[in-house]
Structures are given as C-alpha cells and as structure tokens.
Amino acid sequence: MPPADVLRLAPEVADALASGAPIVALESTLLSHGLPADTSGDVARQIEAAVRENGAVPATIAVLDGAIHVGLDEASLDQVAGNPTALKASLRDLAPVLATHQTGATTVASTAWAAHQAGIGVFATGGIGGVHRGAAESWDESADLATLAGVPITIVCAGVKSILDVPATLERLETLSVTVVGYGTDAFPGFYIRDSGSPVPWRLDTAAEIAAVVQQRRRLGLNQALLVANPIPAVAEMDRALHDETLVAALEEIGAAGVTGKDVTPFLLGYFHERTHGASLAANIALVLNNARLAAEIAVRTPTGAAVPVPPRHSAYVDQERGGTS
Ligand code: PSU
Ligand code: MN
C-alpha cells in the first residue's frame, strides 16, 4: 500500500477496512466530466446513499491537495462534483496531478487501482471506457481495459456506451482475461440501453452467485478484474429510436468537431445529454444508482476482512504429516 500521506483513507473507510465491513469504491470522473455541473453534487450524494441503504460504506475517490483521497467528506465531494476544472485523471495522470497539487477526478482505471491499493474489493461506476469506433486507425482504446487486466477488483457497470465499438471492447476484455458476467442477462448491456447486441460469456442471476465467483477468484489468486455488467432497469431504459438517432448524430459530430484523446468520452456524454433534452441524463443517473445498489449487495457478501476459507487438504497429505501409513 502506498504511504498514508498519499493514499488518505477517510476515518469511516479506515474503520470499515479494519473491521472487515463492506465498502464500495466510487469514481469521480463521472461526477466532474460525465454529468452536468448543476446535478452532479446531488447525484454524488444519491449514489453514496444507495450504497449505504444496501449495507456498505461508500468510498468516493479523488485527488485533492496532493493526496489520493479514499472516501470524501461533504466539502471534498463538492471539490470534484460539478467541477469541470478538475483534471480527468487516469492512472498515467496520478503522479503528475499529485506532484503539481492539482484537483483530479479519477477514472475507472485510476479508481480501481487506488481502491485495490486501499484493500477495497468492490467498485461501482456507470460505464467503463472501451475501444472506440475507428480504433484500428486512431488507436483510441481506454486505459480502463488494460488497467483492469492487472487489478483484482469486482467492478459493477452498465456495460459500455454504444458509441464505442462494443464487439471490439469485448474482444479486448477476453484477450486481457477480464471475467465478464451479465447480471440477470445474456446480453452485454449498452449503457443507456439494456442490450448492446453482443452476448456476455457468463450469466449470473443473484448477488450470492457473483459472490461465489469472487470467492473462487480469490482462492485462485487471479490478478484481473471481475466485470459485472448490470443492465439499466427496464423502466429507465432510453427510447430505442431516440437512442439510435442520437448515436448516429453523435458519431457525425465527433468527426466534425475533431475531438480526440481524453476529451472524447466527456464530449460524447455531453452531446447525448444536450441533444436528448435530459432523457439520456435521467437514464445515466438511474443506471449508476442501480450499479451502486448491486455493488453494495456484492460487497456485503464478499467481506475483504474475512479469512478466505482454505480448501481441505487431501487426506493422503494429512496422513503423511501425522506420520501415518496410508
Ligand atoms: N463512460 C461513461 N461515463 C463516464 C466515463 C465513461 O459512460 O463518465 C468515464 C469513466 O471515468 C471512464 C472514463 O473511466 O470516462 C474513460 O475515459 P477514456 O475513454 O478517455 O479512457
Ligand atoms: Mn481514449
């Protein structure tokens, strides 16, 4: 674990870690760059409340005052939520943001890394980054993917936005040995919509079943993430026609605007929110809350403090150790 002065745990998070109480990590880029500034602080509090209502302690992560904060108090939350001047800080950006004492909002990649360093096992977000359309030329693939290949954490998301190349994203996740599980679905969700059109390799229907997979992964000592793809609730799903039409327009717009690099994802999210007059925003909020609830349910069933049961040894070994003759 990095030194305590650079990875600063909120007292409530430190207590929960010490007692093995369930914790859910939360990212902050969706607060600073994914949601409009006037709603983001309110949504941040709703997300934390959803985690608490389901029995876990929320730990929103951000870089403030030269330290990575795991768990934010009210004032700290307001430093990132609705603050578009906070830097979008992926894993590559953490050290420079710290060294220059700037405010950084953590992405899926940097949040997953920091949460794992702190000893937190479950993380909820909206959508993860993925492979962008046209990546064969632009090479634009989110650092979220490669990072999840090296961080053993359970991450609950609503899939990836259909703006991305979904089949290519799933191919990369397969290559990187990230376990992908659909929660109550055979289809990989498409963020605003329940079905992206691509299948998931595994389907599980309860938090208890997901917890059993987490347990097996811990016993195996696997280093990759477990990605739980949780579709947006049916009642909150975006109208399919509006979604498809906005998608076509967004793809045209991104080409025309010449936006590249880390600005692409925030640009596309903002474009959707504006063009659909808030319909995509309502969907976005609903899916994040839905993920926070499921993440808490999983965290409650996968306590990190609890000793992982050691599988019983084969009786032949036991006999040998006792000096028996079997
Ligand atoms: N996808 C969303 N909303 C978001 C993001 C992704 O639907 O807010 C954010 C997450 O923080 C994610 C990051 O980790 O964007 C990915 O950015 P990029 O594609 O530049 O790696
Ligand atoms: Mn990118």
mmCIF file of C-alpha atoms and ligand atoms in Angstrom:
data_model
loop_
_atom_site.group_PDB
_atom_site.id
_atom_site.type_symbol
_atom_site.label_atom_id
_atom_site.label_comp_id
_atom_site.label_asym_id
_atom_site.label_seq_id
_atom_site.Cartn_x
_atom_site.Cartn_y
_atom_site.Cartn_z
ATOM 1 C CA MET A 1 0.000 0.000 0.000
ATOM 2 C CA PRO A 2 1.329 3.495 -0.806
ATOM 3 C CA PRO A 3 2.229 5.658 2.222
ATOM 4 C CA ALA A 4 -0.727 7.016 4.236
ATOM 5 C CA ASP A 5 0.077 10.631 3.361
ATOM 6 C CA VAL A 6 -0.509 9.967 -0.347
ATOM 7 C CA LEU A 7 -3.346 7.411 -0.059
ATOM 8 C CA ARG A 8 -5.556 9.053 2.536
ATOM 9 C CA LEU A 9 -8.384 6.992 3.929
ATOM 10 C CA ALA A 10 -11.449 8.753 5.351
ATOM 11 C CA PRO A 11 -11.942 7.729 9.008
ATOM 12 C CA GLU A 12 -15.134 5.821 8.180
ATOM 13 C CA VAL A 13 -13.369 3.905 5.411
ATOM 14 C CA ALA A 14 -10.367 3.119 7.615
ATOM 15 C CA ASP A 15 -12.715 1.809 10.334
ATOM 16 C CA ALA A 16 -14.629 -0.325 7.831
ATOM 17 C CA LEU A 17 -11.374 -1.778 6.481
ATOM 18 C CA ALA A 18 -10.150 -2.552 9.979
ATOM 19 C CA SER A 19 -13.360 -4.336 10.948
ATOM 20 C CA GLY A 20 -13.897 -6.071 7.610
ATOM 21 C CA ALA A 21 -17.136 -4.168 6.984
ATOM 22 C CA PRO A 22 -18.335 -3.966 3.353
ATOM 23 C CA ILE A 23 -17.127 -0.996 1.274
ATOM 24 C CA VAL A 24 -17.933 0.141 -2.255
ATOM 25 C CA ALA A 25 -15.447 2.369 -4.102
ATOM 26 C CA LEU A 26 -16.865 5.038 -6.415
ATOM 27 C CA GLU A 27 -15.157 7.015 -9.166
ATOM 28 C CA SER A 28 -15.193 10.787 -9.576
ATOM 29 C CA THR A 29 -14.702 11.406 -13.319
ATOM 30 C CA LEU A 30 -18.347 10.636 -13.865
ATOM 31 C CA LEU A 31 -19.070 13.438 -11.374
ATOM 32 C CA SER A 32 -16.753 16.034 -12.906
ATOM 33 C CA HIS A 33 -16.923 15.157 -16.601
ATOM 34 C CA GLY A 34 -19.826 12.741 -17.085
ATOM 35 C CA LEU A 35 -22.734 14.669 -15.557
ATOM 36 C CA PRO A 36 -23.835 18.312 -15.901
ATOM 37 C CA ALA A 37 -22.337 20.537 -13.201
ATOM 38 C CA ASP A 38 -25.691 21.545 -11.718
ATOM 39 C CA THR A 39 -26.840 17.973 -10.939
ATOM 40 C CA SER A 40 -23.584 16.227 -10.197
ATOM 41 C CA GLY A 41 -23.258 17.055 -6.481
ATOM 42 C CA ASP A 42 -26.789 15.878 -5.846
ATOM 43 C CA VAL A 43 -26.232 12.660 -7.827
ATOM 44 C CA ALA A 44 -22.969 12.008 -5.973
ATOM 45 C CA ARG A 45 -24.902 12.058 -2.696
ATOM 46 C CA GLN A 46 -27.640 9.827 -4.098
ATOM 47 C CA ILE A 47 -25.027 7.283 -5.182
ATOM 48 C CA GLU A 48 -23.442 7.256 -1.724
ATOM 49 C CA ALA A 49 -26.896 6.923 -0.139
ATOM 50 C CA ALA A 50 -27.716 3.950 -2.395
ATOM 51 C CA VAL A 51 -24.552 2.209 -1.195
ATOM 52 C CA ARG A 52 -25.411 2.880 2.454
ATOM 53 C CA GLU A 53 -29.035 1.764 2.084
ATOM 54 C CA ASN A 54 -27.735 -1.580 0.906
ATOM 55 C CA GLY A 55 -25.390 -2.085 3.823
ATOM 56 C CA ALA A 56 -21.985 -0.852 2.662
ATOM 57 C CA VAL A 57 -19.763 2.171 3.258
ATOM 58 C CA PRO A 58 -19.225 4.380 0.169
ATOM 59 C CA ALA A 59 -15.677 5.437 -0.694
ATOM 60 C CA THR A 60 -15.631 8.023 -3.464
ATOM 61 C CA ILE A 61 -12.073 8.505 -4.703
ATOM 62 C CA ALA A 62 -10.435 11.716 -5.973
ATOM 63 C CA VAL A 63 -7.092 13.524 -5.909
ATOM 64 C CA LEU A 64 -7.165 16.603 -3.667
ATOM 65 C CA ASP A 65 -4.430 18.704 -2.080
ATOM 66 C CA GLY A 66 -1.592 16.436 -3.111
ATOM 67 C CA ALA A 67 -3.157 13.156 -1.940
ATOM 68 C CA ILE A 68 -5.449 10.442 -3.252
ATOM 69 C CA HIS A 69 -8.490 10.566 -1.003
ATOM 70 C CA VAL A 70 -10.432 7.342 -0.464
ATOM 71 C CA GLY A 71 -13.768 8.468 0.946
ATOM 72 C CA LEU A 72 -14.715 12.136 0.649
ATOM 73 C CA ASP A 73 -16.356 14.414 3.190
ATOM 74 C CA GLU A 74 -19.005 16.902 2.032
ATOM 75 C CA ALA A 75 -16.548 19.683 1.215
ATOM 76 C CA SER A 76 -14.237 17.332 -0.701
ATOM 77 C CA LEU A 77 -17.149 15.900 -2.674
ATOM 78 C CA ASP A 78 -18.023 19.418 -3.787
ATOM 79 C CA GLN A 79 -14.446 19.982 -4.930
ATOM 80 C CA VAL A 80 -14.901 17.375 -7.671
ATOM 81 C CA ALA A 81 -18.642 17.018 -8.292
ATOM 82 C CA GLY A 82 -19.734 19.588 -10.839
ATOM 83 C CA ASN A 83 -16.206 20.886 -11.171
ATOM 84 C CA PRO A 84 -15.210 20.628 -14.826
ATOM 85 C CA THR A 85 -11.849 22.197 -13.996
ATOM 86 C CA ALA A 86 -10.904 19.067 -12.051
ATOM 87 C CA LEU A 87 -8.449 17.171 -14.229
ATOM 88 C CA LYS A 88 -9.617 13.868 -15.641
ATOM 89 C CA ALA A 89 -7.015 11.670 -14.029
ATOM 90 C CA SER A 90 -6.443 8.186 -15.346
ATOM 91 C CA LEU A 91 -3.672 6.002 -13.949
ATOM 92 C CA ARG A 92 -0.980 7.674 -16.073
ATOM 93 C CA ASP A 93 -2.018 11.075 -14.686
ATOM 94 C CA LEU A 94 -1.977 10.307 -10.946
ATOM 95 C CA ALA A 95 1.664 11.150 -10.271
ATOM 96 C CA PRO A 96 1.722 14.449 -12.219
ATOM 97 C CA VAL A 97 -1.597 15.571 -10.675
ATOM 98 C CA LEU A 98 -0.197 14.820 -7.212
ATOM 99 C CA ALA A 99 3.156 16.437 -7.916
ATOM 100 C CA THR A 100 1.544 19.641 -9.186
ATOM 101 C CA HIS A 101 -1.022 19.745 -6.355
ATOM 102 C CA GLN A 102 -3.999 19.888 -8.670
ATOM 103 C CA THR A 103 -7.506 18.547 -8.255
ATOM 104 C CA GLY A 104 -8.021 15.278 -10.096
ATOM 105 C CA ALA A 105 -11.161 13.275 -10.793
ATOM 106 C CA THR A 106 -10.329 9.589 -11.031
ATOM 107 C CA THR A 107 -11.425 7.391 -13.951
ATOM 108 C CA VAL A 108 -12.327 3.724 -13.758
ATOM 109 C CA ALA A 109 -8.653 2.845 -14.252
ATOM 110 C CA SER A 110 -7.227 5.053 -11.501
ATOM 111 C CA THR A 111 -10.153 4.438 -9.128
ATOM 112 C CA ALA A 112 -9.852 0.665 -9.486
ATOM 113 C CA TRP A 113 -6.117 0.859 -8.834
ATOM 114 C CA ALA A 114 -6.446 3.137 -5.791
ATOM 115 C CA ALA A 115 -9.348 1.146 -4.333
ATOM 116 C CA HIS A 116 -7.384 -2.085 -4.615
ATOM 117 C CA GLN A 117 -4.322 -0.482 -3.037
ATOM 118 C CA ALA A 118 -6.525 0.545 -0.127
ATOM 119 C CA GLY A 119 -7.848 -3.001 0.240
ATOM 120 C CA ILE A 120 -11.328 -2.395 -1.185
ATOM 121 C CA GLY A 121 -12.770 -5.254 -3.234
ATOM 122 C CA VAL A 122 -15.835 -3.803 -4.966
ATOM 123 C CA PHE A 123 -16.265 -0.739 -7.158
ATOM 124 C CA ALA A 124 -19.354 0.760 -8.819
ATOM 125 C CA THR A 125 -19.375 3.022 -11.855
ATOM 126 C CA GLY A 126 -21.673 3.947 -14.756
ATOM 127 C CA GLY A 127 -19.929 2.625 -17.816
ATOM 128 C CA ILE A 128 -16.318 1.672 -18.313
ATOM 129 C CA GLY A 129 -14.216 3.044 -21.137
ATOM 130 C CA GLY A 130 -13.602 0.756 -24.096
ATOM 131 C CA VAL A 131 -12.444 0.533 -27.681
ATOM 132 C CA HIS A 132 -13.611 3.480 -29.752
ATOM 133 C CA ARG A 133 -15.014 3.046 -33.237
ATOM 134 C CA GLY A 134 -12.243 3.534 -35.758
ATOM 135 C CA ALA A 135 -9.657 2.411 -33.201
ATOM 136 C CA ALA A 136 -7.848 0.455 -35.892
ATOM 137 C CA GLU A 137 -6.683 3.859 -37.130
ATOM 138 C CA SER A 138 -6.868 6.118 -34.096
ATOM 139 C CA TRP A 139 -5.611 3.504 -31.567
ATOM 140 C CA ASP A 140 -8.155 5.000 -29.156
ATOM 141 C CA GLU A 141 -8.725 2.346 -26.538
ATOM 142 C CA SER A 142 -9.467 3.392 -22.957
ATOM 143 C CA ALA A 143 -6.758 2.741 -20.387
ATOM 144 C CA ASP A 144 -9.573 1.229 -18.307
ATOM 145 C CA LEU A 145 -9.222 -2.049 -20.207
ATOM 146 C CA ALA A 146 -5.501 -2.674 -19.773
ATOM 147 C CA THR A 147 -5.687 -1.493 -16.160
ATOM 148 C CA LEU A 148 -8.487 -3.927 -15.315
ATOM 149 C CA ALA A 149 -6.214 -6.687 -16.566
ATOM 150 C CA GLY A 150 -3.904 -6.026 -13.613
ATOM 151 C CA VAL A 151 -6.250 -5.092 -10.778
ATOM 152 C CA PRO A 152 -8.186 -7.833 -8.953
ATOM 153 C CA ILE A 153 -11.349 -5.935 -8.100
ATOM 154 C CA THR A 154 -15.045 -6.536 -8.766
ATOM 155 C CA ILE A 155 -16.463 -3.711 -10.829
ATOM 156 C CA VAL A 156 -20.157 -3.186 -11.471
ATOM 157 C CA CYS A 157 -21.022 -1.229 -14.625
ATOM 158 C CA ALA A 158 -23.880 -0.922 -17.112
ATOM 159 C CA GLY A 159 -21.681 -2.156 -19.940
ATOM 160 C CA VAL A 160 -20.197 0.386 -22.315
ATOM 161 C CA LYS A 161 -21.848 3.084 -24.370
ATOM 162 C CA SER A 162 -22.949 2.059 -27.836
ATOM 163 C CA ILE A 163 -20.884 4.988 -29.084
ATOM 164 C CA LEU A 164 -17.934 2.656 -28.610
ATOM 165 C CA ASP A 165 -17.109 -0.423 -30.641
ATOM 166 C CA VAL A 166 -18.803 -2.932 -28.327
ATOM 167 C CA PRO A 167 -17.691 -6.196 -30.020
ATOM 168 C CA ALA A 168 -14.086 -4.947 -30.129
ATOM 169 C CA THR A 169 -14.276 -3.963 -26.453
ATOM 170 C CA LEU A 170 -15.470 -7.467 -25.536
ATOM 171 C CA GLU A 171 -12.693 -8.990 -27.644
ATOM 172 C CA ARG A 172 -10.107 -6.929 -25.775
ATOM 173 C CA LEU A 173 -11.600 -7.895 -22.412
ATOM 174 C CA GLU A 174 -11.324 -11.530 -23.462
ATOM 175 C CA THR A 175 -7.695 -11.078 -24.535
ATOM 176 C CA LEU A 176 -6.931 -9.399 -21.208
ATOM 177 C CA SER A 177 -8.585 -12.261 -19.256
ATOM 178 C CA VAL A 178 -11.070 -9.975 -17.544
ATOM 179 C CA THR A 179 -14.009 -12.120 -16.423
ATOM 180 C CA VAL A 180 -17.260 -10.621 -17.765
ATOM 181 C CA VAL A 181 -20.549 -11.624 -16.180
ATOM 182 C CA GLY A 182 -24.030 -10.443 -17.176
ATOM 183 C CA TYR A 183 -26.252 -9.852 -14.147
ATOM 184 C CA GLY A 184 -29.631 -11.377 -14.975
ATOM 185 C CA THR A 185 -28.921 -11.074 -18.688
ATOM 186 C CA ASP A 186 -27.407 -12.941 -21.612
ATOM 187 C CA ALA A 187 -26.714 -9.679 -23.436
ATOM 188 C CA PHE A 188 -23.867 -7.283 -22.722
ATOM 189 C CA PRO A 189 -25.654 -4.052 -21.782
ATOM 190 C CA GLY A 190 -25.160 -0.876 -23.824
ATOM 191 C CA PHE A 191 -25.262 1.714 -21.022
ATOM 192 C CA TYR A 192 -28.427 3.692 -21.990
ATOM 193 C CA ILE A 193 -29.975 0.502 -23.382
ATOM 194 C CA ARG A 194 -30.258 -2.983 -21.914
ATOM 195 C CA ASP A 195 -28.901 -4.879 -24.888
ATOM 196 C CA SER A 196 -25.863 -3.765 -26.876
ATOM 197 C CA GLY A 197 -26.352 -6.562 -29.384
ATOM 198 C CA SER A 198 -23.372 -8.580 -28.143
ATOM 199 C CA PRO A 199 -23.637 -11.606 -25.820
ATOM 200 C CA VAL A 200 -21.898 -11.997 -22.444
ATOM 201 C CA PRO A 201 -19.671 -15.014 -21.823
ATOM 202 C CA TRP A 202 -21.290 -15.712 -18.421
ATOM 203 C CA ARG A 203 -24.663 -15.022 -16.872
ATOM 204 C CA LEU A 204 -25.418 -14.962 -13.130
ATOM 205 C CA ASP A 205 -28.768 -14.064 -11.601
ATOM 206 C CA THR A 206 -28.059 -13.241 -7.953
ATOM 207 C CA ALA A 207 -25.541 -11.315 -5.860
ATOM 208 C CA ALA A 208 -24.856 -14.555 -3.978
ATOM 209 C CA GLU A 209 -23.807 -16.276 -7.207
ATOM 210 C CA ILE A 210 -21.499 -13.360 -8.028
ATOM 211 C CA ALA A 211 -20.027 -13.584 -4.513
ATOM 212 C CA ALA A 212 -19.293 -17.279 -5.099
ATOM 213 C CA VAL A 213 -17.324 -16.349 -8.227
ATOM 214 C CA VAL A 214 -15.410 -13.676 -6.286
ATOM 215 C CA GLN A 215 -14.550 -16.299 -3.680
ATOM 216 C CA GLN A 216 -13.202 -18.711 -6.301
ATOM 217 C CA ARG A 217 -11.188 -15.934 -7.922
ATOM 218 C CA ARG A 218 -9.593 -15.077 -4.571
ATOM 219 C CA ARG A 219 -8.704 -18.699 -3.965
ATOM 220 C CA LEU A 220 -7.062 -18.862 -7.372
ATOM 221 C CA GLY A 221 -5.211 -15.611 -6.763
ATOM 222 C CA LEU A 222 -6.236 -14.215 -10.135
ATOM 223 C CA ASN A 223 -4.973 -10.696 -10.821
ATOM 224 C CA GLN A 224 -7.590 -9.476 -13.277
ATOM 225 C CA ALA A 225 -10.852 -7.677 -12.567
ATOM 226 C CA LEU A 226 -14.272 -9.276 -12.473
ATOM 227 C CA LEU A 227 -16.587 -7.104 -14.566
ATOM 228 C CA VAL A 228 -20.246 -7.381 -13.597
ATOM 229 C CA ALA A 229 -22.402 -5.985 -16.410
ATOM 230 C CA ASN A 230 -25.681 -4.798 -14.901
ATOM 231 C CA PRO A 231 -28.291 -3.619 -17.407
ATOM 232 C CA ILE A 232 -30.157 -0.373 -16.790
ATOM 233 C CA PRO A 233 -33.593 -1.089 -15.243
ATOM 234 C CA ALA A 234 -36.207 -1.622 -17.988
ATOM 235 C CA VAL A 235 -38.300 1.324 -16.787
ATOM 236 C CA ALA A 236 -35.354 3.684 -17.117
ATOM 237 C CA GLU A 237 -34.047 2.495 -20.481
ATOM 238 C CA MET A 238 -33.815 5.164 -23.185
ATOM 239 C CA ASP A 239 -36.302 5.076 -26.006
ATOM 240 C CA ARG A 240 -34.592 2.930 -28.619
ATOM 241 C CA ALA A 241 -35.378 5.177 -31.591
ATOM 242 C CA LEU A 242 -34.160 8.297 -29.776
ATOM 243 C CA HIS A 243 -31.045 6.421 -28.708
ATOM 244 C CA ASP A 244 -30.196 5.195 -32.191
ATOM 245 C CA GLU A 245 -30.819 8.560 -33.809
ATOM 246 C CA THR A 246 -28.691 10.382 -31.215
ATOM 247 C CA LEU A 247 -25.925 7.849 -31.682
ATOM 248 C CA VAL A 248 -25.740 8.489 -35.437
ATOM 249 C CA ALA A 249 -25.686 12.259 -34.847
ATOM 250 C CA ALA A 250 -23.050 11.966 -32.105
ATOM 251 C CA LEU A 251 -20.744 9.942 -34.324
ATOM 252 C CA GLU A 252 -21.016 12.547 -37.083
ATOM 253 C CA GLU A 253 -20.455 15.369 -34.633
ATOM 254 C CA ILE A 254 -17.337 13.844 -33.092
ATOM 255 C CA GLY A 255 -15.792 13.523 -36.552
ATOM 256 C CA ALA A 256 -16.647 17.116 -37.436
ATOM 257 C CA ALA A 257 -15.520 18.582 -34.102
ATOM 258 C CA GLY A 258 -12.095 16.932 -34.306
ATOM 259 C CA VAL A 259 -12.163 15.973 -30.614
ATOM 260 C CA THR A 260 -9.527 13.416 -29.639
ATOM 261 C CA GLY A 261 -7.892 11.712 -26.671
ATOM 262 C CA LYS A 262 -9.269 12.057 -23.149
ATOM 263 C CA ASP A 263 -11.846 14.644 -24.306
ATOM 264 C CA VAL A 264 -13.748 12.154 -26.477
ATOM 265 C CA THR A 265 -15.797 10.436 -23.738
ATOM 266 C CA PRO A 266 -16.888 13.648 -21.922
ATOM 267 C CA PHE A 267 -17.751 15.224 -25.294
ATOM 268 C CA LEU A 268 -19.988 12.311 -26.294
ATOM 269 C CA LEU A 269 -21.742 12.191 -22.908
ATOM 270 C CA GLY A 270 -22.415 15.935 -23.015
ATOM 271 C CA TYR A 271 -23.656 15.700 -26.584
ATOM 272 C CA PHE A 272 -26.138 12.963 -25.645
ATOM 273 C CA HIS A 273 -27.417 14.887 -22.620
ATOM 274 C CA GLU A 274 -27.977 18.075 -24.619
ATOM 275 C CA ARG A 275 -29.455 16.556 -27.726
ATOM 276 C CA THR A 276 -31.935 14.317 -25.859
ATOM 277 C CA HIS A 277 -33.016 17.189 -23.577
ATOM 278 C CA GLY A 278 -32.112 15.255 -20.484
ATOM 279 C CA ALA A 279 -33.504 11.830 -21.464
ATOM 280 C CA SER A 280 -30.017 10.329 -21.557
ATOM 281 C CA LEU A 281 -29.164 12.102 -18.295
ATOM 282 C CA ALA A 282 -32.122 10.516 -16.498
ATOM 283 C CA ALA A 283 -31.030 7.119 -17.834
ATOM 284 C CA ASN A 284 -27.440 7.783 -16.794
ATOM 285 C CA ILE A 285 -28.460 8.606 -13.211
ATOM 286 C CA ALA A 286 -30.779 5.575 -12.975
ATOM 287 C CA LEU A 287 -28.105 3.147 -14.138
ATOM 288 C CA VAL A 288 -25.427 4.492 -11.803
ATOM 289 C CA LEU A 289 -27.754 4.156 -8.796
ATOM 290 C CA ASN A 290 -28.688 0.660 -9.929
ATOM 291 C CA ASN A 291 -24.987 -0.251 -10.066
ATOM 292 C CA ALA A 292 -24.310 1.240 -6.632
ATOM 293 C CA ARG A 293 -27.062 -0.942 -5.135
ATOM 294 C CA LEU A 294 -25.797 -4.149 -6.738
ATOM 295 C CA ALA A 295 -22.188 -3.357 -5.798
ATOM 296 C CA ALA A 296 -23.234 -2.965 -2.158
ATOM 297 C CA GLU A 297 -25.102 -6.276 -2.267
ATOM 298 C CA ILE A 298 -21.962 -7.962 -3.589
ATOM 299 C CA ALA A 299 -19.702 -6.213 -1.050
ATOM 300 C CA VAL A 300 -21.902 -7.406 1.809
ATOM 301 C CA ARG A 301 -21.382 -10.982 0.601
ATOM 302 C CA THR A 302 -17.624 -10.709 -0.051
ATOM 303 C CA PRO A 303 -16.075 -9.243 3.092
ATOM 304 C CA THR A 304 -12.407 -8.481 2.486
ATOM 305 C CA GLY A 305 -11.511 -8.728 6.146
ATOM 306 C CA ALA A 306 -12.846 -12.269 6.466
ATOM 307 C CA ALA A 307 -10.327 -15.038 6.062
ATOM 308 C CA VAL A 308 -10.718 -16.850 2.771
ATOM 309 C CA PRO A 309 -11.509 -20.468 3.614
ATOM 310 C CA VAL A 310 -8.597 -22.765 2.884
ATOM 311 C CA PRO A 311 -9.664 -25.758 0.818
ATOM 312 C CA PRO A 312 -9.402 -29.014 2.794
ATOM 313 C CA ARG A 313 -6.208 -30.877 2.075
ATOM 314 C CA HIS A 314 -6.329 -34.276 0.524
ATOM 315 C CA SER A 315 -6.468 -36.931 3.219
ATOM 316 C CA ALA A 316 -3.279 -38.577 1.942
ATOM 317 C CA TYR A 317 -1.271 -35.461 2.858
ATOM 318 C CA VAL A 318 -2.881 -35.254 6.269
ATOM 319 C CA ASP A 319 -1.931 -38.856 6.939
ATOM 320 C CA GLN A 320 1.661 -38.250 5.816
ATOM 321 C CA GLU A 321 2.008 -35.270 8.125
ATOM 322 C CA ARG A 322 0.751 -37.353 11.013
ATOM 323 C CA GLY A 323 3.291 -39.987 10.115
ATOM 324 C CA GLY A 324 0.515 -42.344 9.177
ATOM 325 C CA THR A 325 0.851 -45.085 6.619
ATOM 326 C CA SER A 326 -1.821 -44.811 4.020
HETATM 327 N N1 PSU B 1 -18.239 6.115 -19.628
HETATM 328 C C1 PSU B 1 -19.385 6.710 -19.246
HETATM 329 N N2 PSU B 1 -19.335 7.736 -18.358
HETATM 330 C C2 PSU B 1 -18.156 8.197 -17.859
HETATM 331 C C3 PSU B 1 -16.950 7.541 -18.268
HETATM 332 C C4 PSU B 1 -17.052 6.516 -19.137
HETATM 333 O O1 PSU B 1 -20.435 6.311 -19.699
HETATM 334 O O2 PSU B 1 -18.155 9.152 -17.078
HETATM 335 C C5 PSU B 1 -15.652 7.993 -17.690
HETATM 336 C C6 PSU B 1 -15.121 6.953 -16.704
HETATM 337 O O3 PSU B 1 -14.457 7.630 -15.659
HETATM 338 C C7 PSU B 1 -14.138 6.156 -17.541
HETATM 339 C C8 PSU B 1 -13.575 7.226 -18.439
HETATM 340 O O4 PSU B 1 -13.147 5.528 -16.788
HETATM 341 O O5 PSU B 1 -14.698 8.063 -18.733
HETATM 342 C C9 PSU B 1 -12.986 6.642 -19.680
HETATM 343 O O6 PSU B 1 -12.404 7.648 -20.417
HETATM 344 P P1 PSU B 1 -11.469 7.280 -21.666
HETATM 345 O O7 PSU B 1 -12.402 6.701 -22.678
HETATM 346 O O8 PSU B 1 -10.872 8.581 -22.080
HETATM 347 O O9 PSU B 1 -10.456 6.305 -21.156
HETATM 348 MN MN MN B 2 -9.193 7.467 -25.272
#
